[in-house]
C-alpha cells in the first residue's frame, strides 16, 4: 500500500516561536491525517535574489530550534545545505539534508551530504531534464547511501516563470528513488518582483492535486502562520491556518488514487 | 453537479469501416460509463509537417461518414476547419466546428465558424499564453454564439517538445467557457521525427489524470483500432481496445473529484 | 559577391498617403544605398490578438495602392495571404506572396501561393525548429516554384516573449533557400499588452546587426512615418525618419562582413 | 576607443604540458592581434553531469600550473570557484575568480570571491533573466570591489538545449559592468549525451560574430590542442590550431564595429 508523506515547514526558521507554532500544528495534522511529516526549515538563505535580502537568525540558533522540534515532537527534520563545508554542522542536527535546485549539479556537495548516511533530498534544477536527475542520484548512491529522494520544483520557462512538466514525475520515478513534488516553489515566479521572487498561491492546490493524480511519493509545502509577513517567499507559502484542510483534501485524493491504482493497475 | 464529457475519435477519417468501428465502441462506452461523447474526426489534414504526408480520403466522403455516425448512433460529431471558405460545407455535416491550434489567431476563421451557430471548440495555440484565449473566445462570442469551448494542447517548450502548464486550466476557466484538455496532442513531440510528429503514449494517462484532478470540463482523445498503422499521430493515439478501461479509470477519478469539491469547496 | 536585400514598408496599408510617403522614402534609400528593396504592406490584418483591433481599409483598396507603388516607383511589392481563397486576388497585384508565421504549416495555403509562380516568403512559425522549415519550403517547391525565401521572426520563449536563436539562420540556410531576418517581429512581445502585442524598439539595431554578422540574405523591417500612431505594432515599427541611417549602418556592416568572408572563407 | 578582450584557455587544466602549449599559443596571438588575453583554466570540475566524469589532476597541482603561466608569460589567469571555502586557496594563485553559472545566486560565494579584491567574473545562470544579473553584481559590489564582469552563456530552452538571447547583452550592459560573451558554453547542448554535455562547434563563429556586432566587451572561448580527446566539453572547445584565425576574424569585425559606432553613435 502506497501512502504519501509530507515535507512541510517554514521557508526559513525566522524565530523559535514561529517554528514551534508551525511544528505544533504539523504534529497535530500528522496525527489527525495519519500522514508522515518531515519538518522542513532552512537555517540560512544562501541564494537570495538580492544581497540585501534577509538571510536568517544565525546558523546554530536555527539548527538548535530544528533539533528541539525533532526531540519535542518526535518528528524528523530537514534542512538544506549549500557547501560541502556546511554539511558536518547541519548533519549533527537533522535527519534529512536537502540539496537546493541550483546546486543539484555540485558533485562535492551531493557526495558530502550523502556520506553522512542521512537521507538526502535532491531538488531538480530549474535547468535540468527530469531523466538527468538519475545522474544526481547516482552521485549520492556512489557513497553507499540508499536514502535518496528526488524533488520536482518546476523548470525554467522563458524569463521570470517556471512550468511543471508532469511527465517528469514518472520519468524521475523510473530511477527507482521516491519522487517528491515541491508545490510551493512550483508556483513561484522567480525574480519577478524587483529582485524578489513572487508567485501565485492560487495555484497551490490545483498543482498539488495534479501531482497526486499523476503519482508521487511525497509533497513539499512551505507553510507560515502569516505568509504576508514572511521574510521570504511571502507570495507562495501556505497559510498555517488553512494547511490542515489542504492536507485533508489531498489525502482524500490520494486514497482515491490508491483504490484506482489497485483496480486499474495504472501507473 | 459537474460531470465530464469526452471528445474522441480517430485523428483522421481514414475509411468508413474504421470510423464506424471506433464509433460503435465509443457508443458502447458512453452508455456503459454514462459519459457524453462527441465523436471527433478530421476530414482532411491541412497542416501536416511534410507535403508528402497523407491528407485524407476526400472531403465530402469523410464528412458523409461523420454524418452517418451522427445519425446512426445519435452521437454529436466534431470536425476541424482550416479556412473560412471550408466552414459552410463542414457545418452542414457536423455539430461542433473546431479551430486548430495553429489557427487560433485567425479572426476570419473563428468568426465564420461561430457565425454558423454551431458549437465551436478553439484550441489554444502552442505559442499562446492561457489568459490570451479569452480574446479568441471573444471573437467567437462577438457573433452572438455562446457555445464556445477552449482546449489546452500544450505549449512550445524549446524545439520538438511541448509542455502542459496546468495553471492554464484554471486560467482559461476564468473566461467562463468550458475547458477541454486534449490528452493526445499534449503528449506529442512536434516534428521530432524526420518531418513527422512523434510522441509518447506512456504519458496519456498520467497527464489525463492530472487534468481531471486540476479540474476540467472535458477530455479530448484520439483513438484508433491499431495506432501503429494510423496514417497520422501513430505514436500518440489511444488503442481502441484499451479505451474503455482508460475512460472508466478517469470517470472514477472524476467522481472522487466531485465529492472532494463538494466537501472542500475547492477550485 | 553577396549583397543584402530589404523587405520594408508599413505593417498595414493604412492609407494611400501614408503608403506613398513610405514608398517614396524607401525608393530614395534604395537608390542612395544601392540596396534592392521589396515594398511590404499587409492589405488586411487577419490575426490580430483581439476581434476589436483594426483590420484595414478594404482589401481591393489596399491592393490597388500596392500596385500603384509597384508601377510608380518600379519597386517590387509584397503582401501576406491567409487563406488559399485569397491567393488569386492578391497575386494579381503583387510580386511576392508572404505566408504568415502562424500559417507556415498550412499546406493548402503554401501550395496555392507557390502555384501562382510568384516569389513566396514563408515565415518560420514561432513554434517551429529552424530545420523544419525545409519541409515548408518543400511544399512550395513541389509546385515547381523555385523563388522561395524563409524568414526568421523569433521563437516562443515562455509566455508573451520571443527569442531569436541565431543558430537558426545557418540552419535554415542549409536548405539552400535565401534567409531573411524579420527584425521588427523579432523584438515583439506577443500579447504582452491587454490583447495587444508590444515590444521594444531599442533592440531593433542590436538584433539586426547580429543577423548581418551571423549571415543573412535579407532584412525585413516594418517602417511607419509615426509609429506611435500606427494602427498595429506601434511599439516595434521603425520610424521612417530614422530608417535611412539604420540602413546605411547595416549596409556598412554588410560590406565589412563581405570582406571578412572573402578573407576568412567563413560561414 | 573600445577594444575587445579575450578570456581563453582549456576547459580544465588537464596537464602541465597541455596548459603550457595553449598558453604559448595564446601569448603569440595576443601579441600578434594586440588583444588582451586572460588565460582561463579550471583546476577542478565540480559540476559534471555524472559522478564518474573526470574532475581533474589535483587542485594545487593545477593552480601551480596557472601561476606558472601567469609568471612565465605575464598573462593574467582566471579560474572558477565553487564554494566560499575554496576562494582563499584559488585567490592566492590567480588574477580573476569566476563564479559558475549554476552558482550565480550563491551570495556567500560571490561575497567571498569579491572580498579578495581580485576581479570577479559572474556567469549568468541558465535560469536567470539578464536584468537580474544586476543583483548578482550588487552582491559583489557590496564588498567595495569594482572589478566585476558579467558573462552570458545561454539560457535554458526546453530540455538539453540553450538559446542565447542577444537582447540580454545590452540589458546586462545597462548595469554598467563589462559584459563578456562565453561562446563555447553558448553552443552547448547540456546533458544531451548520456550523462555528458554535447554541443556543436559549427555555431562558434556565427554566434561570436553576432555578439561582436551586438556589442560586447569581451569574448570567452575554451580552446584545446585536440578537442576530440578533451576530458570535458569535447564537442564545443575550439581547436588551438584554428584559434588564431578565429581571433583575427573577430578582431577585424570589432574594428568595423568601432568605426560604425563612431560614425553612427549607435549602441
Coordinates of N, CA, C and O in Angstrom, one line a residue, chain A residues 44-52 55 82-86 102-103 105-109 111 124 126-132 135-136 138-139 142 155-156 158-160 165 167-168 190-197, chain D residues 44-52 55 82-86 102-103 105-109 111 124 126-132 135-136 138-139 142 155-156 158-160 165 167-168 190-197:
Chain A
X44 N 19.4 29.1 6.9 CA 20.0 30.3 6.3 C 19.6 30.3 4.8 O 19.5 29.2 4.2
X45 N 19.3 31.4 4.3 CA 19.0 31.5 2.9 C 20.3 32.0 2.1 O 20.7 33.1 2.3
X46 N 20.9 31.1 1.4 CA 22.2 31.4 0.8 C 22.0 31.9 -0.7 O 23.0 32.3 -1.3
X47 N 20.9 31.8 -1.2 CA 20.8 32.1 -2.6 C 19.7 33.1 -2.9 O 19.0 33.0 -3.9
X48 N 19.5 34.1 -2.1 CA 18.5 35.1 -2.3 C 18.8 35.9 -3.6 O 20.0 36.0 -4.0
X49 N 17.8 36.5 -4.2 CA 17.9 37.2 -5.4 C 18.9 38.4 -5.2 O 19.7 38.7 -6.0
X50 N 18.7 39.0 -4.0 CA 19.5 40.3 -3.8 C 20.3 40.2 -2.5 O 19.9 39.5 -1.6
X51 N 21.4 40.8 -2.5 CA 22.3 40.8 -1.3 C 21.6 41.4 -0.1 O 22.0 41.0 1.1
X52 N 20.7 42.3 -0.3 CA 20.1 43.0 0.9 C 18.9 42.2 1.5 O 18.4 42.6 2.5
X55 N 18.8 36.9 5.5 CA 19.3 35.6 5.4 C 19.1 34.7 6.6 O 19.3 33.5 6.5
X82 N 24.4 24.2 1.5 CA 24.8 24.9 0.2 C 26.3 24.7 -0.1 O 26.7 25.0 -1.3
X83 N 27.1 24.3 0.8 CA 28.5 24.0 0.5 C 28.9 22.8 1.3 O 28.4 22.5 2.4
X84 N 29.9 22.0 0.8 CA 30.3 20.8 1.5 C 30.7 21.1 2.9 O 30.5 20.3 3.8
X85 N 31.3 22.3 3.1 CA 31.8 22.6 4.4 C 30.7 22.8 5.5 O 31.0 22.8 6.6
X86 N 29.5 23.0 5.0 CA 28.3 23.2 5.9 C 27.7 21.9 6.4 O 26.9 21.8 7.3
X102 N 19.4 24.8 -7.5 CA 20.5 25.4 -8.2 C 21.8 24.6 -8.1 O 22.7 24.7 -8.9
X103 N 21.9 23.8 -7.0 CA 23.1 23.1 -6.7 C 23.1 21.7 -7.0 O 24.0 20.9 -6.6
X105 N 23.9 20.0 -9.4 CA 25.0 19.5 -10.2 C 26.3 19.5 -9.5 O 27.4 19.2 -10.0
X106 N 26.3 20.0 -8.2 CA 27.6 20.1 -7.5 C 27.9 18.8 -6.8 O 27.5 18.5 -5.7
X107 N 28.8 18.1 -7.5 CA 29.2 16.7 -7.1 C 29.7 16.7 -5.7 O 29.3 15.9 -4.8
X108 N 30.6 17.6 -5.3 CA 31.2 17.6 -4.0 C 30.1 17.7 -2.9 O 30.2 17.0 -1.8
X109 N 29.2 18.6 -3.1 CA 28.1 18.8 -2.1 C 27.2 17.6 -2.0 O 26.9 17.2 -0.8
X111 N 28.0 14.5 -2.7 CA 28.7 13.4 -2.1 C 28.9 13.6 -0.6 O 28.8 12.7 0.2
X124 N 15.4 19.0 -8.2 CA 15.8 19.0 -9.6 C 16.0 20.5 -10.0 O 15.2 21.4 -9.8
X126 N 16.2 23.9 -12.1 CA 15.3 24.5 -13.0 C 15.7 24.4 -14.4 O 15.0 24.7 -15.4
X127 N 17.0 24.0 -14.6 CA 17.6 23.9 -15.9 C 17.8 22.5 -16.4 O 18.5 22.2 -17.4
X128 N 17.3 21.5 -15.7 CA 17.6 20.1 -15.9 C 16.4 19.3 -16.5 O 15.3 19.5 -16.0
X129 N 16.7 18.4 -17.4 CA 15.7 17.5 -17.9 C 15.5 16.4 -16.8 O 16.4 16.0 -16.1
X130 N 14.2 16.0 -16.6 CA 14.0 15.0 -15.5 C 14.8 13.8 -15.5 O 15.2 13.3 -14.5
X131 N 15.1 13.2 -16.7 CA 15.8 12.0 -16.8 C 17.3 12.2 -16.3 O 17.9 11.2 -15.9
X132 N 17.7 13.4 -16.3 CA 19.1 13.7 -15.9 C 19.3 13.7 -14.4 O 20.4 13.6 -13.8
X135 N 21.4 10.9 -12.8 CA 22.9 11.1 -12.6 C 23.2 11.8 -11.2 O 24.1 11.4 -10.6
X136 N 22.3 12.7 -10.8 CA 22.5 13.3 -9.5 C 22.3 12.3 -8.4 O 23.1 12.2 -7.4
X138 N 22.8 9.1 -8.7 CA 24.0 8.2 -8.7 C 25.1 8.7 -7.9 O 25.9 8.0 -7.3
X139 N 25.3 10.1 -8.0 CA 26.4 10.7 -7.2 C 26.2 10.4 -5.7 O 27.2 10.1 -5.0
X142 N 26.7 6.7 -5.0 CA 28.0 6.2 -5.1 C 28.7 6.1 -3.7 O 29.7 5.5 -3.5
X155 N 10.5 24.0 -14.0 CA 11.6 24.2 -14.9 C 11.5 25.6 -15.5 O 10.4 26.1 -15.7
X156 N 12.6 26.2 -15.8 CA 12.7 27.5 -16.4 C 11.8 27.6 -17.6 O 11.9 26.7 -18.5
X158 N 11.0 30.5 -20.2 CA 11.2 31.9 -20.5 C 11.8 32.6 -19.3 O 12.6 32.0 -18.6
X159 N 11.5 33.9 -19.1 CA 12.1 34.6 -18.0 C 11.0 34.8 -16.9 O 9.9 35.0 -17.2
X160 N 11.5 34.7 -15.7 CA 10.6 35.0 -14.5 C 9.4 34.1 -14.5 O 8.4 34.5 -14.0
X165 N 6.5 20.2 -15.7 CA 6.2 19.2 -16.7 C 5.9 17.9 -15.9 O 6.8 17.3 -15.4
X167 N 5.2 15.1 -17.0 CA 5.8 13.9 -17.5 C 7.1 13.6 -16.7 O 7.5 12.5 -16.6
X168 N 7.6 14.6 -16.1 CA 8.8 14.4 -15.3 C 8.7 13.6 -14.1 O 9.6 13.0 -13.6
X190 N 10.1 33.3 -10.4 CA 11.4 33.7 -9.9 C 11.9 35.1 -10.3 O 11.8 35.4 -11.5
X191 N 12.2 35.9 -9.4 CA 12.8 37.2 -9.7 C 11.8 38.1 -10.3 O 12.2 39.1 -10.9
X192 N 10.5 37.8 -10.2 CA 9.5 38.6 -11.0 C 9.3 40.0 -10.4 O 8.9 40.9 -11.0
X193 N 9.5 40.0 -9.0 CA 9.5 41.4 -8.4 C 10.8 42.0 -8.6 O 11.7 41.4 -9.2
X194 N 11.0 43.2 -8.1 CA 12.3 43.9 -8.2 C 13.3 43.2 -7.3 O 13.5 43.6 -6.1
X195 N 14.0 42.1 -7.8 CA 15.0 41.4 -7.0 C 14.4 40.5 -6.0 O 15.1 40.0 -5.1
X196 N 13.1 40.3 -6.1 CA 12.4 39.4 -5.1 C 11.5 38.4 -5.9 O 10.9 38.8 -6.9
X197 N 11.6 37.1 -5.5 CA 10.7 36.2 -6.2 C 9.3 36.3 -5.8 O 9.0 36.5 -4.6
Chain D
X44 N 39.5 22.3 -11.2 CA 38.7 21.1 -10.9 C 37.3 21.3 -11.5 O 36.8 22.4 -11.5
X45 N 36.7 20.3 -12.0 CA 35.3 20.4 -12.5 C 34.4 19.9 -11.4 O 34.3 18.7 -11.1
X46 N 33.6 20.8 -10.8 CA 32.8 20.4 -9.6 C 31.4 20.1 -10.0 O 30.6 19.7 -9.1
X47 N 31.0 20.3 -11.2 CA 29.6 20.2 -11.5 C 29.4 19.3 -12.8 O 28.5 19.6 -13.6
X48 N 30.2 18.3 -12.9 CA 30.0 17.4 -14.0 C 28.6 16.7 -14.0 O 28.0 16.6 -12.9
X49 N 28.1 16.4 -15.2 CA 26.7 15.7 -15.2 C 26.7 14.4 -14.4 O 25.7 14.1 -13.7
X50 N 27.8 13.7 -14.5 CA 27.8 12.4 -13.8 C 29.0 12.2 -12.9 O 30.0 12.9 -13.1
X51 N 28.8 11.5 -11.8 CA 29.9 11.3 -10.8 C 31.1 10.7 -11.4 O 32.2 10.8 -10.9
X52 N 30.9 9.9 -12.4 CA 32.1 9.1 -12.9 C 32.9 10.0 -13.9 O 33.9 9.5 -14.4
X55 N 37.4 14.7 -12.9 CA 37.3 16.0 -12.3 C 38.6 16.8 -12.2 O 38.6 18.0 -11.9
X82 N 33.9 27.2 -6.5 CA 32.5 26.6 -6.3 C 32.0 26.7 -4.9 O 30.8 26.5 -4.7
X83 N 32.9 27.0 -4.0 CA 32.4 27.1 -2.6 C 33.2 28.2 -2.0 O 34.4 28.4 -2.3
X84 N 32.7 28.9 -1.0 CA 33.4 30.0 -0.3 C 34.7 29.5 0.2 O 35.7 30.2 0.3
X85 N 34.7 28.2 0.7 CA 35.9 27.7 1.3 C 37.0 27.5 0.3 O 38.2 27.3 0.8
X86 N 36.7 27.5 -1.0 CA 37.8 27.3 -1.9 C 38.5 28.7 -2.3 O 39.5 28.7 -3.0
X102 N 25.7 28.1 -12.7 CA 24.7 27.5 -11.7 C 24.8 28.1 -10.3 O 23.9 28.0 -9.5
X103 N 25.9 28.8 -10.0 CA 26.2 29.3 -8.7 C 26.0 30.8 -8.6 O 26.3 31.4 -7.6
X105 N 23.6 32.6 -8.0 CA 22.7 33.1 -6.9 C 23.3 32.9 -5.5 O 22.6 33.2 -4.5
X106 N 24.5 32.3 -5.4 CA 25.0 31.9 -4.1 C 25.7 33.1 -3.5 O 26.9 33.4 -3.7
X107 N 25.0 33.8 -2.7 CA 25.5 35.1 -2.1 C 26.9 34.9 -1.4 O 27.8 35.7 -1.6
X108 N 27.0 33.9 -0.6 CA 28.2 33.7 0.2 C 29.4 33.5 -0.7 O 30.5 34.1 -0.4
X109 N 29.2 32.8 -1.8 CA 30.3 32.6 -2.7 C 30.8 33.8 -3.4 O 31.9 34.2 -3.5
X111 N 30.2 36.9 -2.4 CA 30.8 37.9 -1.5 C 32.2 37.4 -1.1 O 33.2 38.3 -1.0
X124 N 26.1 34.4 -16.0 CA 24.7 34.4 -15.9 C 24.1 33.0 -15.8 O 24.4 32.2 -16.7
X126 N 21.7 29.9 -16.3 CA 20.9 29.5 -17.4 C 19.4 29.7 -17.1 O 18.6 29.6 -18.0
X127 N 19.1 30.0 -15.9 CA 17.7 30.1 -15.4 C 17.4 31.6 -15.1 O 16.3 31.9 -14.5
X128 N 18.3 32.5 -15.5 CA 18.1 33.9 -15.0 C 17.8 34.8 -16.1 O 18.4 34.7 -17.2
X129 N 17.0 35.8 -15.9 CA 16.7 36.9 -16.9 C 17.9 37.8 -16.8 O 18.5 38.1 -15.7
X130 N 18.3 38.4 -18.0 CA 19.5 39.2 -18.0 C 19.5 40.4 -17.0 O 20.5 40.7 -16.4
X131 N 18.3 41.0 -16.9 CA 18.3 42.2 -16.0 C 18.6 41.8 -14.5 O 19.0 42.6 -13.7
X132 N 18.4 40.5 -14.2 CA 18.6 40.1 -12.8 C 20.0 39.9 -12.4 O 20.4 39.8 -11.3
X135 N 21.6 42.2 -9.8 CA 21.5 41.9 -8.4 C 22.8 41.1 -8.0 O 23.3 41.2 -6.9
X136 N 23.2 40.2 -8.9 CA 24.4 39.4 -8.6 C 25.6 40.3 -8.5 O 26.5 40.2 -7.6
X138 N 25.6 43.5 -7.7 CA 25.5 44.2 -6.5 C 26.0 43.5 -5.3 O 26.6 44.1 -4.4
X139 N 25.8 42.2 -5.3 CA 26.4 41.4 -4.2 C 27.9 41.5 -4.1 O 28.5 41.7 -3.1
X142 N 29.0 45.1 -3.2 CA 28.7 45.4 -1.8 C 30.0 45.3 -0.9 O 30.1 45.8 0.2
X155 N 20.7 30.5 -22.2 CA 19.5 30.3 -21.3 C 18.8 29.0 -21.6 O 18.7 28.6 -22.7
X156 N 18.4 28.4 -20.5 CA 17.6 27.1 -20.7 C 16.5 27.3 -21.7 O 15.7 28.2 -21.7
X158 N 13.8 24.7 -23.3 CA 13.4 23.3 -23.3 C 14.4 22.5 -22.5 O 15.1 22.9 -21.6
X159 N 14.5 21.2 -22.9 CA 15.4 20.3 -22.3 C 16.6 20.1 -23.2 O 16.5 20.1 -24.4
X160 N 17.8 20.0 -22.6 CA 19.0 19.7 -23.4 C 19.3 20.7 -24.4 O 19.9 20.3 -25.5
X165 N 19.9 34.8 -25.9 CA 19.0 36.0 -26.2 C 19.9 37.2 -26.3 O 20.4 37.7 -25.3
X167 N 19.3 40.2 -26.9 CA 18.8 41.4 -26.1 C 19.5 41.4 -24.8 O 19.6 42.5 -24.2
X168 N 19.9 40.3 -24.3 CA 20.5 40.3 -22.9 C 21.8 41.0 -22.9 O 22.2 41.5 -21.8
X190 N 23.3 21.0 -23.1 CA 23.6 20.4 -21.8 C 23.0 19.0 -21.6 O 21.8 18.8 -21.8
X191 N 23.8 18.1 -21.2 CA 23.3 16.8 -20.8 C 22.7 16.0 -22.0 O 21.9 15.1 -21.8
X192 N 23.0 16.5 -23.3 CA 22.3 15.9 -24.4 C 22.8 14.5 -24.7 O 22.1 13.6 -25.2
X193 N 24.1 14.2 -24.3 CA 24.6 12.8 -24.4 C 24.2 12.1 -23.2 O 23.5 12.6 -22.3
X194 N 24.5 10.8 -23.1 CA 24.1 10.0 -21.9 C 25.0 10.5 -20.7 O 26.0 10.0 -20.4
X195 N 24.5 11.5 -20.0 CA 25.2 12.0 -18.8 C 26.4 12.9 -19.2 O 27.2 13.2 -18.4
X196 N 26.5 13.3 -20.4 CA 27.6 14.1 -20.9 C 27.0 15.2 -21.7 O 26.2 15.0 -22.6
X197 N 27.5 16.4 -21.5 CA 27.0 17.6 -22.3 C 27.7 17.6 -23.7 O 28.8 17.3 -23.9

